[in-house]
PDB file of C-alpha atoms in Angstrom:
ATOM      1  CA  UNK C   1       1.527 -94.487 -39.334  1.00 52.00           C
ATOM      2  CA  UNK C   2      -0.120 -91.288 -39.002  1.00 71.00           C
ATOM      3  CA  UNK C   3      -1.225 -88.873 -41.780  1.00 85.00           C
ATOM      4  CA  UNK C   4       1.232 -86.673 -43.255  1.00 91.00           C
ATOM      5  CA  UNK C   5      -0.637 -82.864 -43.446  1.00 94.00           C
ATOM      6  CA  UNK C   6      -0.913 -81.859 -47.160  1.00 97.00           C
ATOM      7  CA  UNK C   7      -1.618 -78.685 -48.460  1.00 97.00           C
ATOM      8  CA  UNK C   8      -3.485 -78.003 -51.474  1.00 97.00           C
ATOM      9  CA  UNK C   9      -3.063 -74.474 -53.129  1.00 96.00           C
ATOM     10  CA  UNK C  10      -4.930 -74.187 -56.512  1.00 93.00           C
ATOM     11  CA  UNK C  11      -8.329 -72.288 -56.938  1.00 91.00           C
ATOM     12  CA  UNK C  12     -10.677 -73.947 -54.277  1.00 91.00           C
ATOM     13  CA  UNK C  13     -13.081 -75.689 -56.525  1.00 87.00           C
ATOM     14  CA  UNK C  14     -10.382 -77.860 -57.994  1.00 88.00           C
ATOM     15  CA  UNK C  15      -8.316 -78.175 -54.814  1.00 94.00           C
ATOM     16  CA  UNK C  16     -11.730 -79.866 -53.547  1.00 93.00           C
ATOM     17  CA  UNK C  17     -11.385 -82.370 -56.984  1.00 90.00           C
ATOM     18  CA  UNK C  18      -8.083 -82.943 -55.927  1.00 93.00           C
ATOM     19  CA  UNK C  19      -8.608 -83.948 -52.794  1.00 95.00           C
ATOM     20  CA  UNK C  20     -11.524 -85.791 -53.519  1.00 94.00           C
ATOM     21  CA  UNK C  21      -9.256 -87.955 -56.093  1.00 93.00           C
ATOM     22  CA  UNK C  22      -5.972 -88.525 -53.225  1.00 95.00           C
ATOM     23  CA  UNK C  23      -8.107 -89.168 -50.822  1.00 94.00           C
ATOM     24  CA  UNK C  24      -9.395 -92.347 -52.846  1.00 94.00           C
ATOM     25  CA  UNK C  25      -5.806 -93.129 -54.430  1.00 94.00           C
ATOM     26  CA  UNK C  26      -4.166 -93.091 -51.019  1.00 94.00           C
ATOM     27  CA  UNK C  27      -6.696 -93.383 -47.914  1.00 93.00           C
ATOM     28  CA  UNK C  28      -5.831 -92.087 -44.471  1.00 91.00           C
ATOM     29  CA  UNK C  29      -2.096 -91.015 -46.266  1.00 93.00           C
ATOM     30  CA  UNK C  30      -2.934 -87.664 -46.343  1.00 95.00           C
ATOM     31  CA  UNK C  31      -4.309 -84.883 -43.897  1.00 95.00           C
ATOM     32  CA  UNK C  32      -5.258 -82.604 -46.515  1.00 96.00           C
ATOM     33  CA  UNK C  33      -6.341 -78.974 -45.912  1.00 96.00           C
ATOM     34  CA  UNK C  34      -7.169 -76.573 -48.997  1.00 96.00           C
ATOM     35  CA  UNK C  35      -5.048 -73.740 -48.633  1.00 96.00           C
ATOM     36  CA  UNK C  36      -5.771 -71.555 -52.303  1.00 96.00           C
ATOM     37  CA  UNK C  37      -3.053 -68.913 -52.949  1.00 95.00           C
ATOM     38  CA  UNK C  38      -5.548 -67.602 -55.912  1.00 92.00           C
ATOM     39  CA  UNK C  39      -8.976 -66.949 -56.538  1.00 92.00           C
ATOM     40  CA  UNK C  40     -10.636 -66.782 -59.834  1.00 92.00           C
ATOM     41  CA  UNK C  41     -12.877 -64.235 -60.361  1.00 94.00           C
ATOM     42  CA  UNK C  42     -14.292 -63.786 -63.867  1.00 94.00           C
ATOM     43  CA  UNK C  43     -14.265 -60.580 -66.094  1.00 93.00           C
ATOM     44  CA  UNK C  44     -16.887 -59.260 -68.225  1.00 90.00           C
ATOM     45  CA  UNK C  45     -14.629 -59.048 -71.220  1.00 90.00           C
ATOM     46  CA  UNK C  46     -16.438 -60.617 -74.395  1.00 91.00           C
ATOM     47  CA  UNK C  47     -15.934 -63.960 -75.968  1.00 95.00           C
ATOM     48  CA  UNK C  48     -15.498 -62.771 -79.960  1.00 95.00           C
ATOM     49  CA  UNK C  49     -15.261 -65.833 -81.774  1.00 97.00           C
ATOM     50  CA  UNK C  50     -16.065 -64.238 -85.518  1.00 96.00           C
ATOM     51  CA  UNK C  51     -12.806 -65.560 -87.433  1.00 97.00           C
ATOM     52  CA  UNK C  52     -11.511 -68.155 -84.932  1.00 98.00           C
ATOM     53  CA  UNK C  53     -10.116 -70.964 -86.186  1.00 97.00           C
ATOM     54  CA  UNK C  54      -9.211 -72.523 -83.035  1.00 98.00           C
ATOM     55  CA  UNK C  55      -8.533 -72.189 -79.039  1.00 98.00           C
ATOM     56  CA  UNK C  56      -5.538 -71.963 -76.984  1.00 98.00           C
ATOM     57  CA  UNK C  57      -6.180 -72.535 -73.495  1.00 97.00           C
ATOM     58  CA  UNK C  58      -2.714 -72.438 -70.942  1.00 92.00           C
ATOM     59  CA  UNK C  59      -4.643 -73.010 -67.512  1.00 89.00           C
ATOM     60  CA  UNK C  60      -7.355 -75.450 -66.407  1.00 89.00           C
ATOM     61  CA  UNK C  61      -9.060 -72.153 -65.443  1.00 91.00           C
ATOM     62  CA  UNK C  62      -9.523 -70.499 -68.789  1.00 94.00           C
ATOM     63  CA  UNK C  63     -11.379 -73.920 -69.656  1.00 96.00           C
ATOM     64  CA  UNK C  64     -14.146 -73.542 -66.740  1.00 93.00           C
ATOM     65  CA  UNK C  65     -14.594 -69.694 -67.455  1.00 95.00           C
ATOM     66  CA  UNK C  66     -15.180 -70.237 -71.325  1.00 97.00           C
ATOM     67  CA  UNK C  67     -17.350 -73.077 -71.115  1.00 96.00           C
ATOM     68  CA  UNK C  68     -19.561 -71.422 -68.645  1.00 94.00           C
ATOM     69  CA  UNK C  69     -20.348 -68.573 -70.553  1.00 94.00           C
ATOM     70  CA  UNK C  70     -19.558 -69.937 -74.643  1.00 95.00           C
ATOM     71  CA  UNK C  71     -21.685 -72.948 -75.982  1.00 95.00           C
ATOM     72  CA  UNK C  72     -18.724 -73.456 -78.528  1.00 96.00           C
ATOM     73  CA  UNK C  73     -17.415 -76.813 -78.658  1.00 97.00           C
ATOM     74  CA  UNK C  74     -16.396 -77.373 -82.571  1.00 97.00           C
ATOM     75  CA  UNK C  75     -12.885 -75.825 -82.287  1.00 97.00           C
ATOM     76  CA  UNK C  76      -9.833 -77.932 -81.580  1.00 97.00           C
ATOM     77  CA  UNK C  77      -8.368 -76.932 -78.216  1.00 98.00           C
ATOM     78  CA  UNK C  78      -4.924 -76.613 -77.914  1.00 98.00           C
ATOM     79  CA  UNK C  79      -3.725 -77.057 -74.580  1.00 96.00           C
ATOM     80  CA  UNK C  80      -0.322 -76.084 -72.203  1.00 91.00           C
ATOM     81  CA  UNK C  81      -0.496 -79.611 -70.565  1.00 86.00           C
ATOM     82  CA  UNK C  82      -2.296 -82.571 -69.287  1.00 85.00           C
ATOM     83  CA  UNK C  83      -4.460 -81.090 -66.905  1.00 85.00           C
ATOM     84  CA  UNK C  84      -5.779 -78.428 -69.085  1.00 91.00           C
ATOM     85  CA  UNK C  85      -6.410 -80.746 -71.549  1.00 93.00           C
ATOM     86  CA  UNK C  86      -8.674 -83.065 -69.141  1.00 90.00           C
ATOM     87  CA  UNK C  87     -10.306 -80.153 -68.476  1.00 92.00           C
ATOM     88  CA  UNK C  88     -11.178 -79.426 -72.269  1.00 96.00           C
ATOM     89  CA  UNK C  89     -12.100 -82.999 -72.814  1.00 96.00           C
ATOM     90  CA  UNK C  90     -14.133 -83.354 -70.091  1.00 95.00           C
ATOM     91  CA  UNK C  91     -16.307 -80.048 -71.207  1.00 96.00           C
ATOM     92  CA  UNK C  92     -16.653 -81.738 -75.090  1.00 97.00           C
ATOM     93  CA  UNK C  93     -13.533 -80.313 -76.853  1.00 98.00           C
ATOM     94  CA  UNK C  94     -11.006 -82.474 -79.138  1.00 97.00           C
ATOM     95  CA  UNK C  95      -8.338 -80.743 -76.985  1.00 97.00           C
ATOM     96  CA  UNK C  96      -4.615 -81.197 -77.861  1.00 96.00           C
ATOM     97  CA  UNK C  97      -1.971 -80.864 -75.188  1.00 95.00           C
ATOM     98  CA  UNK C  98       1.133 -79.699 -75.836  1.00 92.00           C
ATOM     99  CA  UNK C  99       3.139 -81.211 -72.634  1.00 85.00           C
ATOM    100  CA  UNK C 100       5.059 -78.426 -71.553  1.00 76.00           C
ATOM    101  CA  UNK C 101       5.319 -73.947 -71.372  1.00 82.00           C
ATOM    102  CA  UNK C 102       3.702 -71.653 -73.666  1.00 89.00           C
ATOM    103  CA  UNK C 103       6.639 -72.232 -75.817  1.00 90.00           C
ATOM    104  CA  UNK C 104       5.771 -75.801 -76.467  1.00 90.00           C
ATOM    105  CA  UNK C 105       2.166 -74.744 -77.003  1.00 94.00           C
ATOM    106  CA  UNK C 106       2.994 -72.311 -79.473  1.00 95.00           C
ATOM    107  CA  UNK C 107       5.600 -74.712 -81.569  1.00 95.00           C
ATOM    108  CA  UNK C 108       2.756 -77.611 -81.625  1.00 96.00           C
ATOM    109  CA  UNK C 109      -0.027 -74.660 -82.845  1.00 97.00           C
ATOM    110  CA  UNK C 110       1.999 -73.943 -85.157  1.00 96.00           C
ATOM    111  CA  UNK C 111       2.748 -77.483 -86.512  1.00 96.00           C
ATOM    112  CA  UNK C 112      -1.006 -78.707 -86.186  1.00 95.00           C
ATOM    113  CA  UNK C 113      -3.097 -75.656 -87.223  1.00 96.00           C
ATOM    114  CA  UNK C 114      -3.839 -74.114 -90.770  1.00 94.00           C
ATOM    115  CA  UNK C 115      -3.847 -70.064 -90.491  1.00 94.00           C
ATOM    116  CA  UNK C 116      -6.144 -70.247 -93.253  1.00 93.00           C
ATOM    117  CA  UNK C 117      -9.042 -71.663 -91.277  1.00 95.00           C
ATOM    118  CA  UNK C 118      -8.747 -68.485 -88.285  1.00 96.00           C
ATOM    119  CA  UNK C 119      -7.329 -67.073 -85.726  1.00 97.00           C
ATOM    120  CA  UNK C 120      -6.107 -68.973 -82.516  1.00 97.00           C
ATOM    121  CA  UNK C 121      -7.898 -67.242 -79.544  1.00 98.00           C
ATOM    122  CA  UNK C 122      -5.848 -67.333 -76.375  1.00 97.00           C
ATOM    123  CA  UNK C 123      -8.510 -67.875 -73.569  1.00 97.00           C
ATOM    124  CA  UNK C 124      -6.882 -66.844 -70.407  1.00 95.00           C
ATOM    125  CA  UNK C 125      -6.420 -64.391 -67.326  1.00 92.00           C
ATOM    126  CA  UNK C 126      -4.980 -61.030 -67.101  1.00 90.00           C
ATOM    127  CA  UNK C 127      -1.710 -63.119 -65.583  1.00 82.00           C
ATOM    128  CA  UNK C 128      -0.501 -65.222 -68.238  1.00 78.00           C
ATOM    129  CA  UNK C 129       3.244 -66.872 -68.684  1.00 75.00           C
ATOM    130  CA  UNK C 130       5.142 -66.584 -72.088  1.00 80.00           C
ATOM    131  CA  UNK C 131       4.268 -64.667 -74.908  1.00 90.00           C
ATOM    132  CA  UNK C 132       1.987 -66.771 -76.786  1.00 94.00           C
ATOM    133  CA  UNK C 133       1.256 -64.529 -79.545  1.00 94.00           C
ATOM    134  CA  UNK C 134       4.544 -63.746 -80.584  1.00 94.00           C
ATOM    135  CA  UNK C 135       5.127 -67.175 -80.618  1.00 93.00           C
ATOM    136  CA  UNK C 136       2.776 -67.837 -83.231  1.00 95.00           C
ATOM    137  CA  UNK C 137       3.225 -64.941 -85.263  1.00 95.00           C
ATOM    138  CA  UNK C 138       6.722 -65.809 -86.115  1.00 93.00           C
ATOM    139  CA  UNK C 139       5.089 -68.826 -87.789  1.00 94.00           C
ATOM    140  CA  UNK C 140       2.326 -66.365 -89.604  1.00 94.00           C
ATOM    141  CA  UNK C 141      -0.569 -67.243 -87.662  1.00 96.00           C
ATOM    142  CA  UNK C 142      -2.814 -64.625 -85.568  1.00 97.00           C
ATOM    143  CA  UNK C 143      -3.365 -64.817 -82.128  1.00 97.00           C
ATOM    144  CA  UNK C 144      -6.172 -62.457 -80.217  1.00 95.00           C
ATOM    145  CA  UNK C 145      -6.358 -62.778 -76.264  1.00 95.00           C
ATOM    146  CA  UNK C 146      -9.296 -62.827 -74.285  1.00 95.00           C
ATOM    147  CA  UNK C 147      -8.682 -62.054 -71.019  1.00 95.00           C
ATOM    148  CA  UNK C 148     -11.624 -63.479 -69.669  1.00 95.00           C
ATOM    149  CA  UNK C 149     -10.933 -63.608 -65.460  1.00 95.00           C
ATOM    150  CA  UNK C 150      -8.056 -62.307 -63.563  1.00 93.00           C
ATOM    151  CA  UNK C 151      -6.442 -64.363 -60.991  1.00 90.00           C
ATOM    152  CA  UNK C 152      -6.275 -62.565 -57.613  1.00 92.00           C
ATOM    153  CA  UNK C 153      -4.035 -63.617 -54.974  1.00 92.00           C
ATOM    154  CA  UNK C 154      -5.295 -65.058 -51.519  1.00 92.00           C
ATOM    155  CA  UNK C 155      -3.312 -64.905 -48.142  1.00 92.00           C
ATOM    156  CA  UNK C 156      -3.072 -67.829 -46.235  1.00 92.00           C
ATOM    157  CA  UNK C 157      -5.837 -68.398 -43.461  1.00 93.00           C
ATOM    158  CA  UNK C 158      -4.764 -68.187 -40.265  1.00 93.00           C
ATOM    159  CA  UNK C 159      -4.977 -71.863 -39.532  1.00 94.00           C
ATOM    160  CA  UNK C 160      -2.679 -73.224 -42.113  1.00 94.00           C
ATOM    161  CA  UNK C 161       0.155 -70.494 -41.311  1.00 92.00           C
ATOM    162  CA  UNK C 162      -0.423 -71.889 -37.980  1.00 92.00           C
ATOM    163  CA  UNK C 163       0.041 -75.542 -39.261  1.00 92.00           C
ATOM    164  CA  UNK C 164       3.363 -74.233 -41.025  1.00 92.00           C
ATOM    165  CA  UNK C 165       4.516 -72.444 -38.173  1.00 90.00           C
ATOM    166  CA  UNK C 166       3.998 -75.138 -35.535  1.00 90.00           C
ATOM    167  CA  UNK C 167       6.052 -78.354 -38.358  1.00 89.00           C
ATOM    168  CA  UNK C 168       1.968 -79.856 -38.318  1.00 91.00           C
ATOM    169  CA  UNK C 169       2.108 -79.198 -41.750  1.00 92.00           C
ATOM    170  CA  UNK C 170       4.656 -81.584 -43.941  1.00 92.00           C
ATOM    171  CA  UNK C 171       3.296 -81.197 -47.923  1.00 95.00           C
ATOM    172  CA  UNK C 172       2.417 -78.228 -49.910  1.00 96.00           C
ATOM    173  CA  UNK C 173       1.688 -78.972 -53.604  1.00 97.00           C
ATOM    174  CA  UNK C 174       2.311 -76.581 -56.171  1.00 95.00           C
ATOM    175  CA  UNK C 175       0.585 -76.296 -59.841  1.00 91.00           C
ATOM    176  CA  UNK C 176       1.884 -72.833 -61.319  1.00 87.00           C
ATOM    177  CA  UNK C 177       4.749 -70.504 -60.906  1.00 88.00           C
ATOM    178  CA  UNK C 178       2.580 -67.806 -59.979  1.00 88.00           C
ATOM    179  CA  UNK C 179       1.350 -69.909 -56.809  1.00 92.00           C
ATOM    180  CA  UNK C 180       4.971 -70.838 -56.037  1.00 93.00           C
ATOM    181  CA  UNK C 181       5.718 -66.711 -55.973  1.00 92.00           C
ATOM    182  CA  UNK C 182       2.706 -66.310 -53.943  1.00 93.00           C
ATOM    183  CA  UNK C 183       3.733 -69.137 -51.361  1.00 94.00           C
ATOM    184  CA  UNK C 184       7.124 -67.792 -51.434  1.00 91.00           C
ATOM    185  CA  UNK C 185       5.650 -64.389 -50.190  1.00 91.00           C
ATOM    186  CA  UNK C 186       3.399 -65.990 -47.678  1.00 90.00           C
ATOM    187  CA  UNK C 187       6.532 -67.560 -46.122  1.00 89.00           C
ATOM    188  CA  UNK C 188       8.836 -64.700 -45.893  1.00 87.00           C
ATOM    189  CA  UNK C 189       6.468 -62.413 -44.294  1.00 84.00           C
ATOM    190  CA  UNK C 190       5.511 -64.540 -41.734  1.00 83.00           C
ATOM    191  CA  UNK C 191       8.647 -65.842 -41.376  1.00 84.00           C
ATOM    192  CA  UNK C 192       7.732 -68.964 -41.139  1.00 84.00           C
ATOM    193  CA  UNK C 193      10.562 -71.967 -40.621  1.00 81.00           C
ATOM    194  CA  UNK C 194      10.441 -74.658 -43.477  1.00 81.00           C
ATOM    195  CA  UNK C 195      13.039 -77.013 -42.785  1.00 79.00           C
ATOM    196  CA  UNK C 196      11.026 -79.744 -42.506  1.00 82.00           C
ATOM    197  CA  UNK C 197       8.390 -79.054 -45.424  1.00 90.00           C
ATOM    198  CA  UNK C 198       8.080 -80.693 -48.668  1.00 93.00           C
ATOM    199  CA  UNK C 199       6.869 -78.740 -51.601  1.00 94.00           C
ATOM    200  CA  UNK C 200       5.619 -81.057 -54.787  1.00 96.00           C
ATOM    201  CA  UNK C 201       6.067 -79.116 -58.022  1.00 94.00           C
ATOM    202  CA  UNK C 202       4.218 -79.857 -61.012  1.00 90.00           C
ATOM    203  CA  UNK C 203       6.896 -78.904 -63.404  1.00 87.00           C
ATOM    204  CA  UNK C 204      10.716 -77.830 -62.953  1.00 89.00           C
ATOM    205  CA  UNK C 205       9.703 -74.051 -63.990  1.00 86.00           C
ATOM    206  CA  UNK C 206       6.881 -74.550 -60.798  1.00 90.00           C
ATOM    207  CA  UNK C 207      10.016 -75.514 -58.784  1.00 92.00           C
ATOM    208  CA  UNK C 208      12.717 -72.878 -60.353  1.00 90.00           C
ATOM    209  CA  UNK C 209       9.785 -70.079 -58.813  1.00 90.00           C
ATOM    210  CA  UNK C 210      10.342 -71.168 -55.637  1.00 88.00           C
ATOM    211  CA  UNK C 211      12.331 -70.092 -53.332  1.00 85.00           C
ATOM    212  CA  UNK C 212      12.124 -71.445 -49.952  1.00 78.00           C
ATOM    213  CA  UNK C 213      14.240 -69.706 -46.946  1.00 66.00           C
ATOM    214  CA  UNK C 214      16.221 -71.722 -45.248  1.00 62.00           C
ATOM    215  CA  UNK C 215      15.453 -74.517 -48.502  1.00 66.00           C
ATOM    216  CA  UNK C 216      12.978 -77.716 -47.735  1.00 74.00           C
ATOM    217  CA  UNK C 217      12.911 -80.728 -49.713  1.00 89.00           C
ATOM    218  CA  UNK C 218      11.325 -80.412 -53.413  1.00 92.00           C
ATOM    219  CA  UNK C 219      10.154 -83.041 -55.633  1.00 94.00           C
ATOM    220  CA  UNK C 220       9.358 -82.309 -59.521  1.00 93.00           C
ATOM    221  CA  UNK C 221       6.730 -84.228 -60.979  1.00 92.00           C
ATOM    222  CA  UNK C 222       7.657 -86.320 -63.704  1.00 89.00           C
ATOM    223  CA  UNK C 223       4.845 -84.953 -66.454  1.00 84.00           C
ATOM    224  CA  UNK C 224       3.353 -82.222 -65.918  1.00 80.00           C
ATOM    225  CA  UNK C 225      -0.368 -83.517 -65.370  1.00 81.00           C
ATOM    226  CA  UNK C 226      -2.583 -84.449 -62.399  1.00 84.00           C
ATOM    227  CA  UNK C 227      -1.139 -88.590 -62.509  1.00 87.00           C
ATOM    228  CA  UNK C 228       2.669 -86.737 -62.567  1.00 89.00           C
ATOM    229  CA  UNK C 229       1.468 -84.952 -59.110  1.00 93.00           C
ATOM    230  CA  UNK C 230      -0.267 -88.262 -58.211  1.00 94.00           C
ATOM    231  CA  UNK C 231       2.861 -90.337 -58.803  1.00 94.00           C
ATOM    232  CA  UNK C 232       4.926 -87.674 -56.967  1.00 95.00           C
ATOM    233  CA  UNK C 233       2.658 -87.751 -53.777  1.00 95.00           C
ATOM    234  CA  UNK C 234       2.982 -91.424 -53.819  1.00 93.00           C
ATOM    235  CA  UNK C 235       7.125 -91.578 -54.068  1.00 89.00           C
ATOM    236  CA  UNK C 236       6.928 -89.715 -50.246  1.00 84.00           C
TER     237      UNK C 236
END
């Protein structure tokens, strides 16, 4: 059976990790090419943490950026989903994750932290989903942002349009709405056929951002984590 071609769209650094981890769940399965939509580039906007009482992180990517330039590990860290949360583990936190959108974040914030021991400092980019801090200020707790990188969006290379062009590519995973739009985009200018392609969607609001012309096949993950994507690769 030969390998199916899969395409891997998040930042490159953790489209590498992913790979690294199908490859060894599923040898020879997959063809896999990185094909980032975004790439993170940080800001110099300061980390304030004078009166924070805890962190709210809603990507994987607002993890790495704090941790490389804040030696702060005390504060809980309340997390969007699974994969952020392994993320905030991994760098030392006793992260949280809230299983779900920024509204789910903000209801389990709001039943988990006291206002009287801070504010909740959203660490994110300048492209965030949801409104966070309203969220938790109609439970009376404060919410500052810190909009510490800015997501900027990548154009395919010419070598995986040419895989989608030519049917050679059969997968594209998706982790984000944003990175749905952005596929969505890449697709309709290049006018690229996708009868035969496959998009994997980490969540259902992943898949409801995507719009493919004429419609492939999409599959939801069941949880929206890395094992949900896993499990979802593995069901093809």
């Amino acid at each position: 059976m030969s390998s199916r071609r899969l395409l891997l769209t998040r930042p490159i650094d953790q489209s590498r990790e992913f790979a690294a981890v199908i490859d060894r769940r599923f040898p020879g399965r997959f063809d896999i090419r990185c094909a980032p939509l975004l790439r993170i580039e940080p800001s110099d906007v300061p980390i304030e943490l004078d009166g924070i009482g805890a962190l709210a992180f809603t990507s994987a990517n607002g993890v790495m950026q704090f941790v490389r330039r804040a030696r702060e590990r005390s504060l809980p860290a309340y997390c969007v989903g699974k994969i952020t949360a392994e993320a905030a583990r991994n760098a030392g936190f006793r992260a949280y994750s809230a299983d779900g959108n920024v509204s789910a974040l903000g209801h389990m914030i709001a039943a988990r932290h006291d206002p009287q021991r801070g504010d909740v400092l959203h660490v994110r980019g300048t492209n965030a989903a949801g409104n966070l801090a309203g969220d938790l200020a109609a439970h009376g707790i404060a919410c500052r942002a810190a909009e510490i990188y800015t997501q900027v969006p990548c154009p395919l290379e010419t070598e995986i349009l040419a895989a989608l062009v030519s049917g050679e590519a059969h997968v594209v995973a998706l982790f984000s709405p944003r990175t749905a739009e952005q596929f969505d985009r890449e697709v309709a200018h290049a006018s690229i056929p996708v009868e035969g392609l496959c998009a994997v969607c980490l969540s259902p609001p992943v898949a409801s951002a995507l719009v493919l012309q004429p419609p492939g096949k999409i599959v939801v993950s069941g949880t929206p984590s890395r094992e949900g994507m896993i499990e979802a690769l593995a069901r093809l």
